[in-house]
């Protein structure tokens, strides 16, 4: 790619090379099998969940529409990241074009933020269901889901656009080997010859503003839910209420834990192998996607029954 004199794009590379696990090449073969199994599990389980919710009229409710949004986000994230990683592991296809790299970067940042936002909306759904059950049908409606979907899309599409734009405008002066399996923002930006302070600040501020605010609201929702549940006096009401929210909390815990560990490994990166954050970055795009539909399928009776009915019809 040639440099433009007007400064809009200044780069001498037309593609990048993704160099996975630089210090632990043996990880690639041993890691590729469980990664591929997780990928196919995520694709299959989310596909079954989407089909079940689509075909079962009893599941045409706001809560399951939100779950459908989550499954769609998981599928897109997996397809954006995992096939390329497996192609690197199995066929040494390390090259990725300049624009494909920044497209992958944008999708990863945007869809992870949308997933976090979806968890926040689902936590609010559970808050209304437990704390204001009589008002639930009038608050959580189909119109609410549409408005929530528009909010999730608009907030995260707009707020994450600057990330790839800032990185793509840097001057890379021939350096093209990314020490990562994916086009993570800072892994790409550090190849440039320019000062990347603005990139770092926007990534940090944007990440903590979006994901941090979502986690705070999620924590607040479940704190209010727990307080309301503990005040219930009817026999079995506490167990039923906790079971209703249990699957949501488990999924949010998985999502947040992997993200937290990933952040902590970057903070103490001098004390851990550089390949560990790379490994966690890849796993963060596939483990929640594989677990989300399984946890819901196991813990939600209506979904289990819907899948069973579809299987009987299929046979």
Coordinates of C-alpha atoms in Angstrom, one line a residue:
X1 CA 0.0 0.0 0.0
X2 CA 1.4 3.4 -1.0
X3 CA 1.5 6.4 1.2
X4 CA -0.9 9.3 0.5
X5 CA 0.5 12.7 0.5
X6 CA -2.5 14.2 2.2
X7 CA -1.9 12.1 5.3
X8 CA -5.2 10.2 5.3
X9 CA -3.5 6.8 5.1
X10 CA 0.3 6.4 5.6
X11 CA 1.4 2.8 5.3
X12 CA 3.8 0.8 3.2
X13 CA 2.3 -2.6 3.9
X14 CA -0.5 -4.3 2.0
X15 CA -0.9 -7.2 4.5
X16 CA 0.2 -8.4 7.9
X17 CA 1.5 -11.8 9.2
X18 CA -0.2 -13.2 12.3
X19 CA 2.5 -15.0 14.3
X20 CA 0.8 -17.1 17.0
X21 CA 2.6 -18.4 20.1
X22 CA 6.0 -17.2 19.2
X23 CA 7.7 -18.8 22.3
X24 CA 5.5 -21.9 22.4
X25 CA 5.1 -23.2 18.9
X26 CA 4.2 -26.7 20.3
X27 CA 1.0 -25.1 21.7
X28 CA -0.4 -24.8 18.2
X29 CA -0.9 -28.5 17.5
X30 CA -2.1 -29.4 21.0
X31 CA -4.4 -26.3 21.2
X32 CA -5.9 -26.7 17.8
X33 CA -8.0 -29.8 18.6
X34 CA -9.8 -28.4 21.7
X35 CA -10.2 -25.1 20.0
X36 CA -11.8 -26.7 16.9
X37 CA -14.1 -28.7 19.2
X38 CA -15.1 -25.6 21.1
X39 CA -15.7 -23.8 17.8
X40 CA -18.0 -26.5 16.4
X41 CA -19.8 -26.8 19.7
X42 CA -20.4 -23.0 19.8
X43 CA -21.7 -23.0 16.2
X44 CA -23.9 -26.1 16.7
X45 CA -25.3 -25.2 20.1
X46 CA -26.1 -21.6 19.1
X47 CA -27.6 -22.7 15.8
X48 CA -29.9 -25.2 17.6
X49 CA -30.9 -22.5 20.1
X50 CA -31.7 -20.0 17.4
X51 CA -33.8 -22.6 15.4
X52 CA -35.6 -23.7 18.5
X53 CA -36.6 -20.1 19.5
X54 CA -37.6 -19.3 15.9
X55 CA -39.8 -22.4 15.4
X56 CA -41.3 -22.8 18.9
X57 CA -44.2 -20.3 19.3
X58 CA -44.1 -20.8 23.1
X59 CA -40.6 -19.2 23.1
X60 CA -41.6 -16.0 21.2
X61 CA -41.2 -13.9 24.3
X62 CA -38.9 -11.0 25.1
X63 CA -36.5 -13.0 27.3
X64 CA -35.8 -15.5 24.5
X65 CA -35.5 -12.7 21.9
X66 CA -32.7 -11.3 24.0
X67 CA -31.1 -14.7 24.1
X68 CA -31.4 -14.9 20.3
X69 CA -29.4 -11.6 20.0
X70 CA -26.8 -13.1 22.3
X71 CA -26.5 -16.2 20.2
X72 CA -26.2 -14.2 16.9
X73 CA -23.4 -12.1 18.5
X74 CA -21.6 -15.3 19.6
X75 CA -21.8 -16.8 16.1
X76 CA -20.4 -13.7 14.4
X77 CA -17.5 -13.4 16.9
X78 CA -16.6 -17.0 16.5
X79 CA -16.7 -16.8 12.7
X80 CA -14.6 -13.7 12.7
X81 CA -11.8 -15.1 14.8
X82 CA -11.6 -18.9 15.1
X83 CA -11.5 -20.1 11.4
X84 CA -8.5 -17.8 10.8
X85 CA -6.7 -19.0 13.9
X86 CA -7.3 -22.7 12.9
X87 CA -6.1 -21.9 9.4
X88 CA -2.8 -20.6 10.9
X89 CA -2.5 -23.7 13.1
X90 CA -3.2 -26.2 10.4
X91 CA -2.1 -24.7 7.1
X92 CA 0.3 -21.9 8.2
X93 CA -1.9 -19.3 6.5
X94 CA -0.6 -16.4 8.5
X95 CA -1.2 -13.6 6.0
X96 CA -4.1 -11.3 6.4
X97 CA -4.8 -8.3 4.2
X98 CA -4.5 -4.7 5.5
X99 CA -8.2 -4.0 5.3
X100 CA -9.3 -7.5 6.5
X101 CA -7.2 -7.0 9.6
X102 CA -8.8 -3.8 10.5
X103 CA -12.3 -5.2 9.7
X104 CA -11.6 -8.1 12.1
X105 CA -10.4 -5.6 14.7
X106 CA -13.6 -3.6 14.4
X107 CA -15.9 -6.6 14.6
X108 CA -14.1 -8.0 17.6
X109 CA -14.3 -4.7 19.6
X110 CA -17.9 -3.9 18.4
X111 CA -19.4 -7.3 19.0
X112 CA -17.8 -7.9 22.4
X113 CA -19.1 -4.6 23.5
X114 CA -22.6 -5.5 22.1
X115 CA -22.4 -8.8 24.0
X116 CA -21.6 -7.0 27.2
X117 CA -24.5 -4.6 26.6
X118 CA -26.9 -7.5 25.9
X119 CA -25.9 -9.1 29.3
X120 CA -26.8 -5.7 30.9
X121 CA -30.2 -5.7 29.2
X122 CA -30.9 -9.3 30.2
X123 CA -29.9 -8.4 33.8
X124 CA -32.5 -5.6 33.7
X125 CA -35.1 -8.1 32.3
X126 CA -34.5 -10.4 35.3
X127 CA -34.6 -7.4 37.7
X128 CA -38.1 -6.5 36.5
X129 CA -39.2 -10.1 36.5
X130 CA -38.2 -10.6 40.1
X131 CA -38.6 -7.2 41.7
X132 CA -41.7 -6.0 39.8
X133 CA -43.4 -9.2 38.5
X134 CA -46.9 -7.6 38.1
X135 CA -45.5 -4.9 35.9
X136 CA -43.2 -7.2 33.9
X137 CA -45.7 -7.8 31.0
X138 CA -46.2 -4.0 30.5
X139 CA -42.5 -3.1 30.8
X140 CA -40.7 -6.0 29.0
X141 CA -42.6 -6.1 25.7
X142 CA -41.7 -6.8 22.1
X143 CA -41.3 -3.0 21.6
X144 CA -38.8 -3.0 24.5
X145 CA -36.7 -5.7 22.8
X146 CA -36.7 -3.7 19.6
X147 CA -35.6 -0.5 21.4
X148 CA -33.0 -2.4 23.3
X149 CA -31.6 -4.0 20.1
X150 CA -31.4 -0.5 18.5
X151 CA -29.6 0.8 21.6
X152 CA -27.2 -2.1 21.6
X153 CA -26.4 -1.7 18.0
X154 CA -26.2 2.1 17.9
X155 CA -24.1 2.6 21.1
X156 CA -21.4 0.1 20.2
X157 CA -21.2 0.5 16.4
X158 CA -20.6 4.2 16.8
X159 CA -18.3 4.1 19.9
X160 CA -16.0 1.5 18.5
X161 CA -15.5 3.0 15.0
X162 CA -12.5 5.1 16.0
X163 CA -10.5 2.1 17.1
X164 CA -9.7 0.7 13.6
X165 CA -9.7 4.1 12.1
X166 CA -7.0 5.4 14.4
X167 CA -4.9 2.2 13.9
X168 CA -5.3 2.2 10.1
X169 CA -4.1 5.8 9.8
X170 CA -0.7 5.0 11.5
X171 CA 2.5 4.6 9.5
X172 CA 3.7 1.0 9.6
X173 CA 7.0 1.6 7.6
X174 CA 7.3 -2.0 6.4
X175 CA 6.8 -3.8 9.8
X176 CA 4.1 -6.4 9.3
X177 CA 4.5 -9.3 11.8
X178 CA 1.8 -9.2 14.4
X179 CA 2.7 -11.2 17.6
X180 CA -0.8 -12.4 18.0
X181 CA -3.3 -14.8 16.5
X182 CA -5.8 -12.0 15.8
X183 CA -5.7 -8.4 14.8
X184 CA -6.0 -7.0 18.3
X185 CA -5.7 -3.2 18.4
X186 CA -2.6 -2.7 20.4
X187 CA -0.8 -5.8 18.8
X188 CA -1.2 -4.1 15.5
X189 CA -0.6 -0.5 16.6
X190 CA 2.7 -1.2 18.2
X191 CA 4.1 -2.1 14.8
X192 CA 3.8 1.5 13.7
X193 CA 6.5 4.1 13.7
X194 CA 4.1 6.7 15.2
X195 CA 3.2 7.6 18.7
X196 CA 0.2 5.3 19.7
X197 CA -0.7 7.1 22.9
X198 CA -4.1 8.2 21.5
X199 CA -4.8 4.6 20.5
X200 CA -4.0 3.3 23.9
X201 CA -6.0 6.0 25.7
X202 CA -9.1 5.5 23.5
X203 CA -8.9 1.7 23.9
X204 CA -8.6 2.0 27.6
X205 CA -11.2 4.7 28.1
X206 CA -13.7 3.1 25.6
X207 CA -13.3 -0.3 27.1
X208 CA -13.8 0.7 30.7
X209 CA -16.6 3.1 29.8
X210 CA -18.6 0.6 27.8
X211 CA -17.8 -2.7 29.6
X212 CA -17.3 -1.1 33.0
X213 CA -20.6 0.7 32.9
X214 CA -22.3 -2.5 31.8
X215 CA -20.8 -4.5 34.7
X216 CA -21.7 -1.8 37.2
X217 CA -25.4 -1.9 36.1
X218 CA -25.4 -5.7 36.0
X219 CA -24.0 -5.8 39.6
X220 CA -26.6 -3.3 40.7
X221 CA -29.4 -5.3 39.1
X222 CA -28.4 -8.5 40.8
X223 CA -27.8 -6.8 44.1
X224 CA -31.4 -5.5 44.0
X225 CA -32.6 -9.0 42.8
X226 CA -30.8 -10.7 45.7
X227 CA -32.3 -8.2 48.2
X228 CA -35.8 -8.8 46.8
X229 CA -35.3 -12.6 46.8
X230 CA -34.2 -12.8 50.4
X231 CA -37.3 -10.9 51.4
X232 CA -39.6 -13.5 49.9
X233 CA -41.5 -15.5 52.5
X234 CA -43.4 -18.0 50.4
X235 CA -42.1 -21.5 50.6
X236 CA -39.9 -22.4 47.6
X237 CA -40.1 -18.8 46.2
X238 CA -36.4 -18.1 46.9
X239 CA -35.2 -21.2 45.2
X240 CA -37.4 -20.6 42.2
X241 CA -36.3 -16.9 41.9
X242 CA -32.6 -17.8 42.2
X243 CA -33.0 -20.6 39.6
X244 CA -34.6 -18.1 37.2
X245 CA -31.6 -15.8 37.5
X246 CA -29.0 -18.5 37.9
X247 CA -28.3 -19.1 34.2
X248 CA -27.9 -15.4 33.5
X249 CA -25.5 -14.9 36.4
X250 CA -23.4 -18.0 35.4
X251 CA -22.9 -16.7 31.8
X252 CA -22.0 -13.2 33.0
X253 CA -19.5 -14.7 35.4
X254 CA -17.8 -16.7 32.6
X255 CA -17.7 -13.6 30.3
X256 CA -16.4 -11.3 33.0
X257 CA -13.9 -13.7 34.5
X258 CA -12.1 -14.4 31.2
X259 CA -12.0 -10.7 30.5
X260 CA -10.7 -9.9 33.9
X261 CA -7.9 -12.5 33.7
X262 CA -7.0 -11.2 30.3
X263 CA -6.7 -7.7 31.6
X264 CA -4.7 -8.8 34.7
X265 CA -2.2 -10.7 32.5
X266 CA -1.5 -7.5 30.5
X267 CA -1.0 -5.6 33.8
X268 CA 1.6 -8.2 35.0
X269 CA 2.9 -9.1 31.5
X270 CA 6.5 -9.1 32.6
X271 CA 5.8 -12.0 35.0
X272 CA 3.9 -14.2 32.6
X273 CA 4.7 -15.6 29.1
X274 CA 3.7 -13.3 26.3
X275 CA 1.8 -16.2 24.8
X276 CA -0.6 -16.3 27.8
X277 CA -2.5 -13.1 26.9
X278 CA -2.7 -14.3 23.2
X279 CA -4.2 -17.6 24.4
X280 CA -6.7 -15.9 26.6
X281 CA -7.6 -13.4 23.8
X282 CA -8.5 -16.3 21.5
X283 CA -10.4 -18.3 24.2
X284 CA -12.4 -15.2 25.1
X285 CA -14.0 -15.3 21.7
X286 CA -15.0 -19.0 21.9
X287 CA -15.6 -20.2 25.5
X288 CA -18.5 -17.9 26.3
X289 CA -20.0 -18.6 22.9
X290 CA -19.8 -22.4 23.6
X291 CA -21.2 -22.1 27.1
X292 CA -24.0 -19.6 26.6
X293 CA -26.5 -21.9 24.8
X294 CA -25.5 -25.0 26.9
X295 CA -26.1 -23.2 30.2
X296 CA -29.5 -21.9 29.0
X297 CA -30.4 -25.3 27.5
X298 CA -29.6 -27.1 30.7
X299 CA -31.1 -24.6 33.2
X300 CA -34.2 -23.3 31.2
X301 CA -37.0 -25.9 31.2
X302 CA -38.9 -24.1 28.3
X303 CA -35.9 -24.3 26.0
X304 CA -35.2 -28.0 26.9
X305 CA -38.8 -28.8 26.1
X306 CA -38.7 -26.9 22.9
X307 CA -35.6 -28.7 21.7
X308 CA -37.2 -32.1 22.6
X309 CA -40.3 -31.2 20.7
X310 CA -38.3 -30.3 17.6
X311 CA -36.3 -33.5 17.8
X312 CA -39.5 -35.5 18.0
X313 CA -40.8 -33.7 14.9
X314 CA -37.6 -34.3 13.1
X315 CA -37.7 -38.0 13.9

